[in-house]
mmCIF file of C-alpha atoms in Angstrom:
data_model
loop_
_atom_site.group_PDB
_atom_site.id
_atom_site.type_symbol
_atom_site.label_atom_id
_atom_site.label_comp_id
_atom_site.label_asym_id
_atom_site.label_seq_id
_atom_site.Cartn_x
_atom_site.Cartn_y
_atom_site.Cartn_z
ATOM 1 C CA MET J 1 -24.580 -25.690 -13.232
ATOM 2 C CA ILE J 2 -23.226 -24.326 -10.156
ATOM 3 C CA ASP J 3 -20.605 -26.128 -8.031
ATOM 4 C CA HIS J 4 -22.332 -25.216 -4.829
ATOM 5 C CA HIS J 5 -25.404 -27.297 -3.954
ATOM 6 C CA HIS J 6 -28.868 -26.703 -1.755
ATOM 7 C CA ARG J 7 -31.274 -28.750 -1.720
ATOM 8 C CA LEU J 8 -35.007 -26.981 -1.988
ATOM 9 C CA VAL J 9 -37.484 -27.915 0.396
ATOM 10 C CA GLN J 10 -41.658 -27.300 0.011
ATOM 11 C CA ARG J 11 -42.673 -24.688 2.906
ATOM 12 C CA LYS J 12 -46.573 -24.930 3.352
ATOM 13 C CA VAL J 13 -47.043 -21.500 4.537
ATOM 14 C CA GLN J 14 -50.701 -20.495 5.595
ATOM 15 C CA PHE J 15 -51.547 -16.529 5.676
ATOM 16 C CA ASP J 16 -54.163 -14.925 7.608
ATOM 17 C CA TYR J 17 -56.147 -11.916 5.613
ATOM 18 C CA SER J 18 -58.490 -11.236 7.540
ATOM 19 C CA ASP J 19 -57.323 -7.817 8.793
ATOM 20 C CA SER J 20 -55.207 -7.081 5.898
ATOM 21 C CA PRO J 21 -56.880 -3.833 4.097
ATOM 22 C CA LEU J 22 -56.632 -3.091 0.711
ATOM 23 C CA HIS J 23 -54.122 -0.443 0.714
ATOM 24 C CA TRP J 24 -51.811 -2.926 2.981
ATOM 25 C CA ILE J 25 -48.579 -0.134 1.838
ATOM 26 C CA PRO J 26 -50.305 2.767 4.343
ATOM 27 C CA GLY J 27 -51.562 5.524 2.920
ATOM 28 C CA GLU J 28 -49.732 4.438 -0.455
ATOM 29 C CA ALA J 29 -52.973 2.697 -2.375
ATOM 30 C CA GLU J 30 -51.655 2.530 -6.027
ATOM 31 C CA ALA J 31 -48.455 0.936 -4.577
ATOM 32 C CA SER J 32 -50.513 -1.366 -2.691
ATOM 33 C CA HIS J 33 -52.537 -2.077 -6.359
ATOM 34 C CA VAL J 34 -49.162 -2.805 -8.522
ATOM 35 C CA ILE J 35 -48.091 -5.785 -6.021
ATOM 36 C CA ASN J 36 -51.299 -6.960 -5.317
ATOM 37 C CA VAL J 37 -51.472 -7.491 -8.781
ATOM 38 C CA ILE J 38 -49.406 -10.690 -8.517
ATOM 39 C CA HIS J 39 -52.238 -12.631 -6.798
ATOM 40 C CA MET J 40 -53.721 -12.090 -9.855
ATOM 41 C CA MET J 41 -50.382 -13.342 -12.684
ATOM 42 C CA LEU J 42 -48.944 -16.227 -10.766
ATOM 43 C CA PRO J 43 -51.691 -19.022 -9.823
ATOM 44 C CA ALA J 44 -52.015 -19.763 -13.400
ATOM 45 C CA GLY J 45 -48.624 -19.375 -14.484
ATOM 46 C CA GLU J 46 -47.119 -21.120 -11.393
ATOM 47 C CA LEU J 47 -49.182 -23.811 -12.410
ATOM 48 C CA TRP J 48 -48.213 -23.821 -15.911
ATOM 49 C CA PHE J 49 -44.560 -24.197 -14.191
ATOM 50 C CA CYS J 50 -45.098 -27.631 -12.984
ATOM 51 C CA ARG J 51 -47.183 -29.101 -15.583
ATOM 52 C CA LEU J 52 -44.202 -28.209 -17.697
ATOM 53 C CA TYR J 53 -41.662 -29.179 -15.440
ATOM 54 C CA ASN J 54 -43.597 -32.591 -15.019
ATOM 55 C CA LYS J 55 -43.298 -32.842 -18.631
ATOM 56 C CA ALA J 56 -39.659 -31.907 -18.876
ATOM 57 C CA LEU J 57 -38.792 -34.311 -16.268
ATOM 58 C CA PRO J 58 -38.218 -37.562 -18.196
ATOM 59 C CA PHE J 59 -35.395 -35.843 -20.174
ATOM 60 C CA VAL J 60 -33.519 -34.860 -17.413
ATOM 61 C CA LYS J 61 -30.840 -37.123 -16.938
ATOM 62 C CA ASP J 62 -28.549 -35.701 -14.008
ATOM 63 C CA ALA J 63 -29.572 -36.778 -11.013
ATOM 64 C CA ARG J 64 -28.683 -33.498 -8.805
ATOM 65 C CA LEU J 65 -30.632 -31.633 -11.588
ATOM 66 C CA ARG J 66 -33.337 -33.295 -11.190
ATOM 67 C CA ASP J 67 -33.819 -33.072 -7.744
ATOM 68 C CA ASP J 68 -33.891 -29.474 -8.423
ATOM 69 C CA VAL J 69 -36.488 -29.309 -10.387
ATOM 70 C CA GLN J 70 -38.862 -31.725 -8.399
ATOM 71 C CA GLY J 71 -38.432 -29.065 -5.448
ATOM 72 C CA PHE J 72 -38.448 -26.713 -8.157
ATOM 73 C CA ILE J 73 -42.284 -27.895 -8.752
ATOM 74 C CA ARG J 74 -42.578 -28.384 -5.310
ATOM 75 C CA GLN J 75 -41.940 -24.702 -4.221
ATOM 76 C CA GLU J 76 -43.977 -23.341 -7.576
ATOM 77 C CA ALA J 77 -47.239 -25.668 -7.070
ATOM 78 C CA MET J 78 -47.095 -23.625 -3.107
ATOM 79 C CA HIS J 79 -46.736 -20.434 -4.319
ATOM 80 C CA SER J 80 -49.699 -21.019 -6.789
ATOM 81 C CA ARG J 81 -51.955 -22.156 -3.616
ATOM 82 C CA ALA J 82 -50.895 -19.464 -1.548
ATOM 83 C CA HIS J 83 -51.510 -16.328 -4.382
ATOM 84 C CA SER J 84 -54.698 -18.082 -5.012
ATOM 85 C CA GLY J 85 -55.245 -17.980 -1.536
ATOM 86 C CA ALA J 86 -55.013 -13.904 -1.239
ATOM 87 C CA LEU J 87 -56.805 -13.854 -4.547
ATOM 88 C CA GLU J 88 -60.082 -15.650 -2.642
ATOM 89 C CA ARG J 89 -59.900 -14.520 1.080
ATOM 90 C CA TYR J 90 -58.339 -10.967 0.492
ATOM 91 C CA LEU J 91 -58.208 -8.919 -2.847
ATOM 92 C CA SER J 92 -62.530 -10.540 -3.232
ATOM 93 C CA VAL J 93 -63.381 -9.460 0.067
ATOM 94 C CA HIS J 94 -62.394 -6.144 -0.660
ATOM 95 C CA ASN J 95 -64.572 -6.542 -3.969
ATOM 96 C CA ILE J 96 -62.623 -7.436 -6.339
ATOM 97 C CA ASP J 97 -63.757 -8.581 -8.960
ATOM 98 C CA SER J 98 -60.397 -10.358 -11.125
ATOM 99 C CA SER J 99 -63.030 -12.312 -13.575
ATOM 100 C CA LYS J 100 -61.331 -10.406 -16.436
ATOM 101 C CA TYR J 101 -58.174 -10.263 -15.690
ATOM 102 C CA LEU J 102 -57.738 -14.564 -15.130
ATOM 103 C CA LYS J 103 -59.533 -15.116 -18.079
ATOM 104 C CA VAL J 104 -56.194 -13.477 -20.093
ATOM 105 C CA MET J 105 -54.512 -15.851 -17.597
ATOM 106 C CA ASP J 106 -55.962 -18.844 -18.534
ATOM 107 C CA TYR J 107 -55.961 -17.991 -22.651
ATOM 108 C CA LEU J 108 -51.993 -17.284 -22.342
ATOM 109 C CA PHE J 109 -51.387 -20.236 -20.539
ATOM 110 C CA GLU J 110 -54.266 -22.717 -21.441
ATOM 111 C CA GLN J 111 -54.632 -21.694 -25.793
ATOM 112 C CA LEU J 112 -51.182 -20.144 -26.506
ATOM 113 C CA LEU J 113 -48.667 -21.968 -24.248
ATOM 114 C CA SER J 114 -50.541 -24.978 -24.242
ATOM 115 C CA ASP J 115 -49.130 -28.774 -24.714
ATOM 116 C CA THR J 116 -51.142 -28.103 -28.482
ATOM 117 C CA PRO J 117 -50.702 -24.590 -28.978
ATOM 118 C CA PHE J 118 -54.817 -23.506 -30.288
ATOM 119 C CA GLY J 119 -54.957 -27.146 -30.332
ATOM 120 C CA TYR J 120 -53.133 -27.734 -33.315
ATOM 121 C CA GLN J 121 -52.752 -31.704 -32.902
ATOM 122 C CA LEU J 122 -49.735 -32.162 -34.769
ATOM 123 C CA PHE J 123 -47.748 -31.415 -31.506
ATOM 124 C CA ASN J 124 -49.212 -34.388 -30.366
ATOM 125 C CA ARG J 125 -48.320 -36.616 -33.182
ATOM 126 C CA ARG J 126 -44.897 -35.432 -33.971
ATOM 127 C CA PRO J 127 -42.587 -36.672 -30.644
ATOM 128 C CA TRP J 128 -39.215 -34.357 -31.856
ATOM 129 C CA LEU J 129 -42.673 -31.381 -32.188
ATOM 130 C CA GLN J 130 -43.234 -31.951 -28.624
ATOM 131 C CA ARG J 131 -39.718 -31.885 -27.385
ATOM 132 C CA TRP J 132 -38.845 -28.872 -29.355
ATOM 133 C CA TRP J 133 -41.734 -27.144 -27.905
ATOM 134 C CA ILE J 134 -40.870 -28.380 -24.243
ATOM 135 C CA GLY J 135 -37.865 -26.992 -24.663
ATOM 136 C CA GLN J 136 -38.681 -23.418 -25.969
ATOM 137 C CA ARG J 137 -41.029 -23.502 -23.015
ATOM 138 C CA CYS J 138 -38.829 -23.650 -20.708
ATOM 139 C CA ALA J 139 -36.713 -21.064 -22.070
ATOM 140 C CA ILE J 140 -39.930 -19.058 -21.438
ATOM 141 C CA VAL J 141 -40.105 -19.805 -17.621
ATOM 142 C CA ALA J 142 -36.300 -19.328 -17.714
ATOM 143 C CA ALA J 143 -36.859 -15.530 -18.636
ATOM 144 C CA VAL J 144 -39.151 -14.996 -15.910
ATOM 145 C CA GLU J 145 -38.048 -16.573 -13.468
ATOM 146 C CA HIS J 146 -34.459 -14.516 -13.985
ATOM 147 C CA PHE J 147 -37.258 -11.594 -13.546
ATOM 148 C CA THR J 148 -38.750 -13.132 -10.370
ATOM 149 C CA CYS J 149 -35.410 -13.172 -8.639
ATOM 150 C CA VAL J 150 -34.576 -9.894 -9.104
ATOM 151 C CA LEU J 151 -38.174 -8.462 -7.746
ATOM 152 C CA GLY J 152 -37.382 -11.421 -4.975
ATOM 153 C CA LYS J 153 -33.889 -9.889 -3.638
ATOM 154 C CA TRP J 154 -35.677 -6.427 -4.179
ATOM 155 C CA ILE J 155 -38.837 -6.995 -1.962
ATOM 156 C CA LEU J 156 -36.258 -8.732 0.782
ATOM 157 C CA GLU J 157 -34.303 -5.480 0.385
ATOM 158 C CA ALA J 158 -37.008 -2.712 0.138
ATOM 159 C CA ASP J 159 -36.737 -1.423 3.782
ATOM 160 C CA ALA J 160 -38.903 1.352 2.555
ATOM 161 C CA LEU J 161 -41.999 -0.982 3.146
ATOM 162 C CA ASP J 162 -40.867 -1.977 6.815
ATOM 163 C CA ARG J 163 -40.619 1.963 7.003
ATOM 164 C CA ALA J 164 -43.950 2.531 5.709
ATOM 165 C CA LYS J 165 -45.562 -0.033 8.670
ATOM 166 C CA ALA J 166 -46.902 -2.489 5.550
ATOM 167 C CA ASP J 167 -49.178 -5.048 6.717
ATOM 168 C CA PRO J 168 -47.344 -7.532 8.074
ATOM 169 C CA VAL J 169 -49.249 -10.485 7.108
ATOM 170 C CA LEU J 170 -48.991 -9.616 3.017
ATOM 171 C CA LEU J 171 -45.369 -8.536 3.519
ATOM 172 C CA ASP J 172 -44.469 -11.784 4.906
ATOM 173 C CA LEU J 173 -46.855 -13.354 1.532
ATOM 174 C CA PHE J 174 -44.306 -11.472 -0.912
ATOM 175 C CA ARG J 175 -41.140 -11.869 0.984
ATOM 176 C CA TRP J 176 -41.533 -15.677 1.639
ATOM 177 C CA HIS J 177 -42.430 -15.755 -2.183
ATOM 178 C CA GLY J 178 -39.485 -13.655 -3.175
ATOM 179 C CA ALA J 179 -37.301 -15.526 -0.803
ATOM 180 C CA GLU J 180 -37.510 -18.594 -2.524
ATOM 181 C CA GLU J 181 -37.602 -17.109 -6.013
ATOM 182 C CA VAL J 182 -33.983 -15.894 -5.305
ATOM 183 C CA GLU J 183 -33.661 -19.793 -3.541
ATOM 184 C CA HIS J 184 -34.298 -21.273 -6.632
ATOM 185 C CA ARG J 185 -33.456 -19.138 -9.119
ATOM 186 C CA ASN J 186 -30.668 -21.062 -10.693
ATOM 187 C CA VAL J 187 -33.219 -24.275 -12.052
ATOM 188 C CA ALA J 188 -34.944 -22.713 -14.991
ATOM 189 C CA HIS J 189 -31.988 -21.642 -16.490
ATOM 190 C CA ASP J 190 -30.146 -25.197 -16.121
ATOM 191 C CA LEU J 191 -32.563 -26.997 -17.436
ATOM 192 C CA HIS J 192 -32.978 -25.247 -20.015
ATOM 193 C CA VAL J 193 -28.823 -25.945 -20.678
ATOM 194 C CA HIS J 194 -29.430 -29.975 -19.634
ATOM 195 C CA LEU J 195 -32.252 -29.859 -22.279
ATOM 196 C CA GLY J 196 -29.998 -28.406 -24.741
ATOM 197 C CA GLY J 197 -31.220 -25.015 -24.669
ATOM 198 C CA SER J 198 -29.049 -22.372 -26.899
ATOM 199 C CA PHE J 199 -28.243 -18.839 -25.485
ATOM 200 C CA VAL J 200 -29.897 -17.571 -28.622
ATOM 201 C CA SER J 201 -33.168 -19.217 -27.711
ATOM 202 C CA ARG J 202 -33.403 -17.322 -24.520
ATOM 203 C CA GLN J 203 -32.614 -14.152 -25.599
ATOM 204 C CA LEU J 204 -34.923 -14.430 -28.074
ATOM 205 C CA TRP J 205 -38.135 -15.299 -25.958
ATOM 206 C CA MET J 206 -36.650 -12.804 -23.505
ATOM 207 C CA PHE J 207 -38.218 -10.049 -26.116
ATOM 208 C CA VAL J 208 -41.658 -12.251 -25.353
ATOM 209 C CA VAL J 209 -41.287 -12.334 -21.899
ATOM 210 C CA TRP J 210 -40.067 -8.526 -20.840
ATOM 211 C CA PRO J 211 -42.623 -6.877 -22.785
ATOM 212 C CA LEU J 212 -45.673 -9.514 -21.719
ATOM 213 C CA ILE J 213 -44.927 -9.025 -17.887
ATOM 214 C CA VAL J 214 -45.196 -5.472 -17.839
ATOM 215 C CA TRP J 215 -47.859 -5.727 -19.781
ATOM 216 C CA LEU J 216 -49.687 -7.510 -17.359
ATOM 217 C CA PHE J 217 -48.279 -5.084 -14.571
ATOM 218 C CA ALA J 218 -49.958 -2.318 -15.927
ATOM 219 C CA PHE J 219 -53.140 -4.219 -16.915
ATOM 220 C CA GLY J 220 -53.978 -5.504 -13.531
ATOM 221 C CA THR J 221 -53.036 -2.394 -12.010
ATOM 222 C CA ARG J 222 -55.487 -0.564 -13.814
ATOM 223 C CA THR J 223 -57.993 -3.630 -13.528
ATOM 224 C CA ILE J 224 -57.940 -3.192 -8.846
ATOM 225 C CA ALA J 225 -57.659 0.615 -9.695
ATOM 226 C CA ARG J 226 -60.942 1.110 -11.183
ATOM 227 C CA GLN J 227 -62.350 -0.601 -8.515
ATOM 228 C CA ASP J 228 -60.868 1.099 -5.452
ATOM 229 C CA PRO J 229 -63.535 3.752 -4.447
ATOM 230 C CA SER J 230 -60.652 6.107 -3.225
ATOM 231 C CA LEU J 231 -59.243 6.709 -6.102
ATOM 232 C CA THR J 232 -61.691 9.018 -8.539
ATOM 233 C CA LYS J 233 -58.467 9.691 -11.426
ATOM 234 C CA PRO J 234 -56.753 6.559 -11.392
ATOM 235 C CA ARG J 235 -53.544 7.148 -13.170
ATOM 236 C CA GLY J 236 -51.250 5.678 -15.710
ATOM 237 C CA PHE J 237 -49.509 2.338 -14.786
ATOM 238 C CA PHE J 238 -45.936 3.936 -15.561
ATOM 239 C CA ALA J 239 -46.533 7.227 -14.032
ATOM 240 C CA ILE J 240 -47.334 5.089 -10.507
ATOM 241 C CA TRP J 241 -43.965 2.595 -10.807
ATOM 242 C CA ARG J 242 -41.941 6.428 -11.384
ATOM 243 C CA ASP J 243 -42.970 7.600 -8.503
ATOM 244 C CA SER J 244 -43.368 5.035 -6.077
ATOM 245 C CA ALA J 245 -40.112 3.684 -6.994
ATOM 246 C CA LYS J 246 -39.073 7.105 -5.654
ATOM 247 C CA ARG J 247 -40.060 6.486 -1.792
ATOM 248 C CA GLY J 248 -38.392 2.638 -2.050
ATOM 249 C CA LEU J 249 -42.188 1.261 -2.661
ATOM 250 C CA LEU J 250 -41.566 -0.440 -6.302
ATOM 251 C CA PRO J 251 -37.614 -1.249 -7.137
ATOM 252 C CA ARG J 252 -36.409 1.447 -9.652
ATOM 253 C CA ILE J 253 -37.529 1.010 -12.994
ATOM 254 C CA SER J 254 -33.305 1.994 -14.074
ATOM 255 C CA SER J 255 -33.026 -0.929 -12.070
ATOM 256 C CA VAL J 256 -35.332 -3.287 -13.771
ATOM 257 C CA ALA J 257 -33.803 -2.126 -17.020
ATOM 258 C CA THR J 258 -30.305 -3.080 -16.155
ATOM 259 C CA SER J 259 -31.135 -6.252 -14.857
ATOM 260 C CA PHE J 260 -33.152 -7.106 -18.233
ATOM 261 C CA LEU J 261 -29.464 -6.080 -20.286
ATOM 262 C CA ARG J 262 -27.750 -8.194 -17.837
ATOM 263 C CA TYR J 263 -29.554 -11.430 -19.292
ATOM 264 C CA PHE J 264 -27.965 -10.775 -23.004
ATOM 265 C CA LYS J 265 -24.539 -11.558 -21.299
ATOM 266 C CA PRO J 266 -22.569 -14.100 -23.141
ATOM 267 C CA TRP J 267 -21.951 -15.339 -19.160
ATOM 268 C CA TYR J 268 -24.901 -14.610 -17.614
ATOM 269 C CA HIS J 269 -25.921 -16.848 -14.483
ATOM 270 C CA PRO J 270 -28.635 -16.516 -12.231
ATOM 271 C CA ASP J 271 -26.668 -17.658 -9.513
ATOM 272 C CA HIS J 272 -24.866 -14.141 -9.830
ATOM 273 C CA GLU J 273 -28.292 -11.965 -9.082
ATOM 274 C CA ALA J 274 -28.649 -12.755 -5.603
ATOM 275 C CA ASN J 275 -27.508 -14.618 -2.512
ATOM 276 C CA THR J 276 -29.052 -17.884 -1.517
ATOM 277 C CA GLN J 277 -27.845 -16.976 2.206
ATOM 278 C CA GLU J 278 -29.644 -14.154 2.653
ATOM 279 C CA ALA J 279 -33.264 -15.588 0.787
ATOM 280 C CA LEU J 280 -32.698 -18.149 4.146
ATOM 281 C CA ASP J 281 -32.191 -15.883 6.589
ATOM 282 C CA TYR J 282 -35.525 -14.243 5.792
ATOM 283 C CA LEU J 283 -37.324 -17.718 5.883
ATOM 284 C CA ALA J 284 -35.385 -18.558 9.126
ATOM 285 C CA ARG J 285 -37.378 -15.720 10.392
ATOM 286 C CA SER J 286 -40.342 -15.867 8.284
ATOM 287 C CA PRO J 287 -43.895 -16.077 10.730
ATOM 288 C CA ALA J 288 -45.198 -18.322 7.860
ATOM 289 C CA ALA J 289 -42.180 -19.901 7.139
ATOM 290 C CA SER J 290 -41.453 -20.326 10.792
ATOM 291 C CA ARG J 291 -45.205 -21.835 11.592
ATOM 292 C CA ALA J 292 -44.761 -24.297 8.800
ATOM 293 C CA ALA J 293 -41.397 -25.313 9.744
ATOM 294 C CA ARG J 294 -42.719 -26.321 13.245
ATOM 295 C CA ALA J 295 -45.814 -27.929 11.467
#
């Protein structure tokens, strides 16, 4: 673990989407849809993080790391709640049916990555296997959290979204979330190391996580775009990503690919991926986080 320590707190944010348009980046329907996929992708996954980490807690012997893990759980639970709210009070209001996408997410987390994959009860009957499976899934979280940190840093610094006059409510939602991803970026990696997880297992799971995340974004973008009456002929995901990134509305493909390669360095640690103070500075001026702090 790193030498300095920042205590993680839950910020009970709330958002009012009543004036937020589906194309929350004005004139940029496709880029809006790519980022809106997060509302469909994250609620189930982040609740799965919380359930998994609660099962990992009894194996955490370091008091500081235990506090970090508990703070991580509280923050991820709030992320899930916030994006579920956007799904119900924002995307659904704009007639976006996400049921097919949510079925995929439920299958992923309730079947493939559950405590008993495909109902295979041997995991419950063998404590050592149960412990091993917790460790493997913590390696998956570490890989995911690498990308959420990278994306969180990007959206904190994405001035193009301000110049495009993006909807302030949704921009605050994504930046609040991104700031907290930067804030707790070390926890998943440190937990996996503490549990005895190896460098090799983290690298192997990254080869699963990377294409899965890209596919989920592509599938989600297609799901939303096909229901958008303003898009008569929706384009492919990579074409959207490339063109939107040129305007600064999405992270550049090259920067995301470079971050993927950095994960394989033997000396990799997520602390070097971003700056905690940058995240805290935004959280201090975030409208939603400020309201939560006053409450």
